[in-house]
mmCIF file of C-alpha atoms in Angstrom:
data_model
loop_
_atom_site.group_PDB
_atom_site.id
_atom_site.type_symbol
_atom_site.label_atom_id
_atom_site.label_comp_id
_atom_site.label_asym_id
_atom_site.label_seq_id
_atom_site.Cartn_x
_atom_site.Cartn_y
_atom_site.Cartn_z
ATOM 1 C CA UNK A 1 258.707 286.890 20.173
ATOM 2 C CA UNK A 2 260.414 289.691 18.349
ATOM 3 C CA UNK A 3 263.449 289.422 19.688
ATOM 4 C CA UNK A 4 266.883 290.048 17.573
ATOM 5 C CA UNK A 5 269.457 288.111 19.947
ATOM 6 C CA UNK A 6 268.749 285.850 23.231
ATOM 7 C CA UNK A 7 270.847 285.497 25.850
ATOM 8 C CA UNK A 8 270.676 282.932 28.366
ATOM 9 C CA UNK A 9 272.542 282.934 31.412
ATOM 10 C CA UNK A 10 272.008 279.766 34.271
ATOM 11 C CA UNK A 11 275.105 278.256 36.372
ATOM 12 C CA UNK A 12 274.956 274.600 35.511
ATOM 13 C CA UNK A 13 274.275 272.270 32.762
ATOM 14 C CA UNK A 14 270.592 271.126 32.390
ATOM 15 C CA UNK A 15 269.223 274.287 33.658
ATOM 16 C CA UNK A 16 268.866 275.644 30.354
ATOM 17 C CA UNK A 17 266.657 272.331 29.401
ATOM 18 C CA UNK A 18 264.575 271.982 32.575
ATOM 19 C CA UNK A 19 264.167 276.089 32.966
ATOM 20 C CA UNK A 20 263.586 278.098 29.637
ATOM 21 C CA UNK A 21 264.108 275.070 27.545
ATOM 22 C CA UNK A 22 260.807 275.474 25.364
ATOM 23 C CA UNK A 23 260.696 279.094 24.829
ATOM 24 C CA UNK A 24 264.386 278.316 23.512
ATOM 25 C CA UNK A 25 263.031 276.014 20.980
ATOM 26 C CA UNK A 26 260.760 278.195 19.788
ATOM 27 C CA UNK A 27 262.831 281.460 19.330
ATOM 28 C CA UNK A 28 265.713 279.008 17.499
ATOM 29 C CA UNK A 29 262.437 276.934 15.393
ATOM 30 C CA UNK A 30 262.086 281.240 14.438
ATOM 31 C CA UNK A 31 265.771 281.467 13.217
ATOM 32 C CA UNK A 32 266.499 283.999 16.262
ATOM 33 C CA UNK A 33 269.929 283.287 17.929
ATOM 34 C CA UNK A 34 270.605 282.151 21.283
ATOM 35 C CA UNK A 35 273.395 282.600 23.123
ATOM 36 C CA UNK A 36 273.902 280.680 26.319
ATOM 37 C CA UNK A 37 276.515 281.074 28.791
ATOM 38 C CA UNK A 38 276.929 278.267 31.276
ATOM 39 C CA UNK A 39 279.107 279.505 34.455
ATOM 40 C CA UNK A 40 280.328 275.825 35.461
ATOM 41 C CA UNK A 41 280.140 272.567 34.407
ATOM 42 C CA UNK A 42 278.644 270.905 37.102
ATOM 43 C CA UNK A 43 281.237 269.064 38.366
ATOM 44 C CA UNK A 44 280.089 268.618 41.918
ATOM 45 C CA UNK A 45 276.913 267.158 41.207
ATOM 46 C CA UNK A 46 275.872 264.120 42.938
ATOM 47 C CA UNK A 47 274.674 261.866 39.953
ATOM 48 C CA UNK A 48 276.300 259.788 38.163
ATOM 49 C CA UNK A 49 274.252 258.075 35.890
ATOM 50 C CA UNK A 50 270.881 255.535 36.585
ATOM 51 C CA UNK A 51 273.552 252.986 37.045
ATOM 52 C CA UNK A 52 276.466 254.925 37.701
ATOM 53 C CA UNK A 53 278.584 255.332 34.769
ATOM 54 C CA UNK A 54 280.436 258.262 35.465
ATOM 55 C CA UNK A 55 283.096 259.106 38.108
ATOM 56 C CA UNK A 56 283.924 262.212 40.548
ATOM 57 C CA UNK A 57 286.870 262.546 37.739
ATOM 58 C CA UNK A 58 284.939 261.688 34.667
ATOM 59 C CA UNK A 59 281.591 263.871 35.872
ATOM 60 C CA UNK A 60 282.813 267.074 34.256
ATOM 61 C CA UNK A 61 283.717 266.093 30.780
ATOM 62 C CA UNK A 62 280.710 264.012 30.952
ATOM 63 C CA UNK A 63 278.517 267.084 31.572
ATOM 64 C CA UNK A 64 280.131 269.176 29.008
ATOM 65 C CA UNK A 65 279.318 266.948 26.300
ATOM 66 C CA UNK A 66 275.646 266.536 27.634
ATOM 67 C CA UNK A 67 275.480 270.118 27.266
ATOM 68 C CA UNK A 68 276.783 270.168 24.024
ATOM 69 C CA UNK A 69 273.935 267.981 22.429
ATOM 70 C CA UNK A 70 271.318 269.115 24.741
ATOM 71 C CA UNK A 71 272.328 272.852 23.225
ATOM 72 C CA UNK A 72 272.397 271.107 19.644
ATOM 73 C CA UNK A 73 269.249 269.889 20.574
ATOM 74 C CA UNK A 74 267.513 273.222 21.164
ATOM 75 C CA UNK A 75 268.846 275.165 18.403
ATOM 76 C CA UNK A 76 271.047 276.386 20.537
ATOM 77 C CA UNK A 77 274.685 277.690 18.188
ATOM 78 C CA UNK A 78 276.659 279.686 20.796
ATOM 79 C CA UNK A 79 277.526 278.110 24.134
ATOM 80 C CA UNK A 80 279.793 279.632 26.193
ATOM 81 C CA UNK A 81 281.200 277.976 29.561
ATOM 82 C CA UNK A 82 282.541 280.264 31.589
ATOM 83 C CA UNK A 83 284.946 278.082 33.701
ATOM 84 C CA UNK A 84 283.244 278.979 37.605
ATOM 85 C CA UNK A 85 283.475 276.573 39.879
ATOM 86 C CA UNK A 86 280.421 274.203 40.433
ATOM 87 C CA UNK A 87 278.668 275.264 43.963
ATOM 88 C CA UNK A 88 280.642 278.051 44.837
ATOM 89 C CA UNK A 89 279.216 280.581 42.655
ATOM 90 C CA UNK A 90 278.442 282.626 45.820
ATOM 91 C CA UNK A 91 281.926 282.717 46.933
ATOM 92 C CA UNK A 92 283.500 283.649 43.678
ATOM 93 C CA UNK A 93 285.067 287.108 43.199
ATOM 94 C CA UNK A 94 281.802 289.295 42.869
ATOM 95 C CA UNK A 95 282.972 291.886 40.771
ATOM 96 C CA UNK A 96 284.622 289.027 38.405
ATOM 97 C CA UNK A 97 281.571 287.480 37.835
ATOM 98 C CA UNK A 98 279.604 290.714 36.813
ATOM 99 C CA UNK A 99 282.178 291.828 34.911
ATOM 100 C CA UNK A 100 282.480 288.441 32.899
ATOM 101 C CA UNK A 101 278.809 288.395 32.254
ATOM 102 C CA UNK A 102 279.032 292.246 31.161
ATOM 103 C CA UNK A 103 281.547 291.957 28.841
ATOM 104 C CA UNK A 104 279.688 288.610 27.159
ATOM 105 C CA UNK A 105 276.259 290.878 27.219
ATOM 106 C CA UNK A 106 278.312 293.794 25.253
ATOM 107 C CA UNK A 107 279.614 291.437 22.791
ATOM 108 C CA UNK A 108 276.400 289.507 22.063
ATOM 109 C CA UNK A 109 274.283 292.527 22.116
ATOM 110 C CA UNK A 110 271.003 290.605 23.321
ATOM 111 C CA UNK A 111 267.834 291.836 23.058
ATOM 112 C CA UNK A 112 266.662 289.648 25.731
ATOM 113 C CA UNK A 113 268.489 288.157 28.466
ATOM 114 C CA UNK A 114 267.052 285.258 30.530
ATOM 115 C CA UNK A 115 268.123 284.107 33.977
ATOM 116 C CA UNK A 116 267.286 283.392 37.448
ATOM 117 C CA UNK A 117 265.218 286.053 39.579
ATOM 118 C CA UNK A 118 267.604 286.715 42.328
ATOM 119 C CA UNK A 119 266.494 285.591 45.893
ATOM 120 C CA UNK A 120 264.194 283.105 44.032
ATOM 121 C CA UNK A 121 266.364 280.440 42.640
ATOM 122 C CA UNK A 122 266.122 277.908 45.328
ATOM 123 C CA UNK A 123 269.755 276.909 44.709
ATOM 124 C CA UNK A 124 273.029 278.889 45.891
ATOM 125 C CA UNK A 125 274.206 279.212 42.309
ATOM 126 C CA UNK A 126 271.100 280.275 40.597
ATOM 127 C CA UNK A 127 270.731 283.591 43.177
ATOM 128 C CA UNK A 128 274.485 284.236 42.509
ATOM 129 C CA UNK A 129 273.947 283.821 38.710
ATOM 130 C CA UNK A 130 270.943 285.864 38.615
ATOM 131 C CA UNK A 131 272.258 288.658 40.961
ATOM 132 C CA UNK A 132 275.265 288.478 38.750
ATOM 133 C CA UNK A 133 273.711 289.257 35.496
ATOM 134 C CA UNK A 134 270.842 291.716 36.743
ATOM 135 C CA UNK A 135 273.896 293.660 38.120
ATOM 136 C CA UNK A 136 275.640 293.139 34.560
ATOM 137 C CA UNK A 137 273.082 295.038 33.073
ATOM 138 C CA UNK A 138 272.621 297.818 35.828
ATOM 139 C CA UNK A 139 276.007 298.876 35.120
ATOM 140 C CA UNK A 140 274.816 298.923 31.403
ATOM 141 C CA UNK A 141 273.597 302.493 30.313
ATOM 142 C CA UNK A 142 269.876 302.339 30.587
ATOM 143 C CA UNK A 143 269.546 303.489 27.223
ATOM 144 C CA UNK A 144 271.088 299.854 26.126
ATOM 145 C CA UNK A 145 270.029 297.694 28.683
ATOM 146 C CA UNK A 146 268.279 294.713 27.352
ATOM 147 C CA UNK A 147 265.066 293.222 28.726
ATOM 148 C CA UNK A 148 265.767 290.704 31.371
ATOM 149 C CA UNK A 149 263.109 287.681 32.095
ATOM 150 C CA UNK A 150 263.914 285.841 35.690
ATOM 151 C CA UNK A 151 262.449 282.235 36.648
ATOM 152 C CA UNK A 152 261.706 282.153 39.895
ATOM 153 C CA UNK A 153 260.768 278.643 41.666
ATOM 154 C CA UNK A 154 260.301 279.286 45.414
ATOM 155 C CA UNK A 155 257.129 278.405 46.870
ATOM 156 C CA UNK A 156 256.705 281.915 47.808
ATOM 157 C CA UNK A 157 257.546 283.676 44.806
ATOM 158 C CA UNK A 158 253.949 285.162 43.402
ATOM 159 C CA UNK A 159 253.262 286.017 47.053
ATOM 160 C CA UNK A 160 256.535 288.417 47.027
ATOM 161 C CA UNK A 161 256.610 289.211 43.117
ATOM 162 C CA UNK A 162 252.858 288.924 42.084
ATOM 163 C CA UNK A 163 252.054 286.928 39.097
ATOM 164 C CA UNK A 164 254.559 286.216 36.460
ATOM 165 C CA UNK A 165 254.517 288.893 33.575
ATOM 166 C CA UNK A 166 255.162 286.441 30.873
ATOM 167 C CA UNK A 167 253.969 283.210 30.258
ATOM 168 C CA UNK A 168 255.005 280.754 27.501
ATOM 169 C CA UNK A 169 252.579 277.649 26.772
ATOM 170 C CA UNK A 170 255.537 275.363 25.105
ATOM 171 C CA UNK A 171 253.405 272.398 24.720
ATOM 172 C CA UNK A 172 254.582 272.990 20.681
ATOM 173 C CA UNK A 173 258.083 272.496 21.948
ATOM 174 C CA UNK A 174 257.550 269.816 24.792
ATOM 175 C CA UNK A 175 259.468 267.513 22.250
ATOM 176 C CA UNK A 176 262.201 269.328 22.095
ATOM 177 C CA UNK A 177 262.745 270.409 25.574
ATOM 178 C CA UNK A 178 262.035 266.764 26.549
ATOM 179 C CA UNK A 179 264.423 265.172 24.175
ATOM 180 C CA UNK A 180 267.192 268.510 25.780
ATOM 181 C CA UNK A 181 266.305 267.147 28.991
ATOM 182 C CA UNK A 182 267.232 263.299 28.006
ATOM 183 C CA UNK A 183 270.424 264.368 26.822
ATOM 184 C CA UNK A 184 271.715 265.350 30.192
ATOM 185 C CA UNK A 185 271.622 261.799 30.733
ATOM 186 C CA UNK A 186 274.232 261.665 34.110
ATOM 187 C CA UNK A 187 271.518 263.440 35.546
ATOM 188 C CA UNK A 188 267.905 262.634 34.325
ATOM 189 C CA UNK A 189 268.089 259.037 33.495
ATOM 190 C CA UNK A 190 266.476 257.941 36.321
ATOM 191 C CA UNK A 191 263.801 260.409 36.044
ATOM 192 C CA UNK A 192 262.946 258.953 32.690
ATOM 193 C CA UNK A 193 263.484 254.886 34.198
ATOM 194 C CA UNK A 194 260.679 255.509 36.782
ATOM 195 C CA UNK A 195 257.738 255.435 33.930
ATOM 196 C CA UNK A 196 257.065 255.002 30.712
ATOM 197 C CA UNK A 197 257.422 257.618 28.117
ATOM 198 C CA UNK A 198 253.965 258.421 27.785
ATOM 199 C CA UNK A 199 253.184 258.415 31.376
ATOM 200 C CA UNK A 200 256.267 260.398 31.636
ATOM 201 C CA UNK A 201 255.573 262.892 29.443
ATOM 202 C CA UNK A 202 251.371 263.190 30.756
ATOM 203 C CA UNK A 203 253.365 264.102 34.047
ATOM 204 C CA UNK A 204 256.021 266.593 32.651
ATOM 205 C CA UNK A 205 253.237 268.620 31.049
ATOM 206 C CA UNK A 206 251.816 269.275 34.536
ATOM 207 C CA UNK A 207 254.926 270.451 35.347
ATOM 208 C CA UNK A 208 256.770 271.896 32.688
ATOM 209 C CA UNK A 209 254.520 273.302 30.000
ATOM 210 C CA UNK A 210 254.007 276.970 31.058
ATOM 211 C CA UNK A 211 257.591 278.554 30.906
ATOM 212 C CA UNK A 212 257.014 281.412 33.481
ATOM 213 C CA UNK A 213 259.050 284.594 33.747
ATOM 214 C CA UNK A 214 259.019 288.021 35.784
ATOM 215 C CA UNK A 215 260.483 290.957 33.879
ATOM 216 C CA UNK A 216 263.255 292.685 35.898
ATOM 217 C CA UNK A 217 262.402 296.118 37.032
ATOM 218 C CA UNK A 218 265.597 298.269 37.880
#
């Protein structure tokens, strides 16, 4: 993990926890900064808290200070929300959005950037956020171009991408990305109501201990 500068680039709040949030923890647990740039707030998601507790009105400020301590959480220093709307990341002025991430990715100077693999986010947002910032860095000379690690979670993806290229066992982290997760409360709460902790946390493994990525080729 000899990286100088990470930047992580997802459209919604809790994507950083449940995606990349272990290899996070351990580049910050290293003393390497991370940068992460959060296009919306999330604003037109559908939960409200495991009894509601939040509103239509009150969702957004809710979900900025989620992100807030799930960033403190990981380490995380920098967090930049870029002010896109929530589900219409698609529709947004193209050009706007590349040139938004491009100008953050010549700023921060990242040695690594991390972000959805386009065509293999599942979600509307996550293909417009990771065709966004693979496009930021095309324009980039190659000469400067940082590395760029995509998670992709269709069912299909090793069948169209072959196996991932790098592959983080963050079972040293769990902890941390756990107690990330948690902190999105609006939205995980009743995740963490439907077991115990322990039984919880014997299931999350399964799912979320290997971090997977596939290296952008341009």
């Amino acid at each position: 993990m000899e990286e100088k500068h990470v930047l992580v680039v997802f459209p919604h709040p809790d994507d950083e926890s449940f995606g990349p949030g272990g290899t996070i923890a351990s580049y910050t647990k290293l003393g390497i900064p991370v940068t992460y740039a959060c296009l919306t707030l999330g604003e037109m998601g559908r939960n409200m808290g495991t009894p509601p507790f939040a509103t239509r009105e009150s969702l957004p400020s809710l979900r900025k200070q989620e992100l807030i301590e799930a960033c403190k959480v990981l380490g995380i220093k920098d967090v930049r929300m870029l002010g896109f709307r929530d589900k219409t990341i698609e529709f947004e002025d193209e050009a706007k959005v590349i040139e938004t991430i491009k100008e953050l990715i010549v700023e921060v100077k990242p040695s690594l950037i991390i972000t959805h693999y386009p065509g293999h986010g599942v979600h509307p947002d996550h293909d417009a956020t990771g065709h966004a910032t693979v496009e930021a860095v095309r324009q980039l000379p190659e000469a400067v171009r940082p590395k760029v690690y995509c998670m992709a979670i269709t069912k299909e993806r090793e069948k169209v991408l072959g196996k991932p290229d790098v592959v983080h066992d963050v079972e040293s982290t769990m902890d941390v990305k756990v107690a990330a997760i948690k902190a999105h409360r609006s939205q995980t709460e009743a995740m963490f109501k439907q077991q115990s902790n322990d039984d919880l946390t014997t299931r999350l493994k399964k799912w979320l201990t290997e971090e997977q990525f596939w290296i952008y080729r341009f």
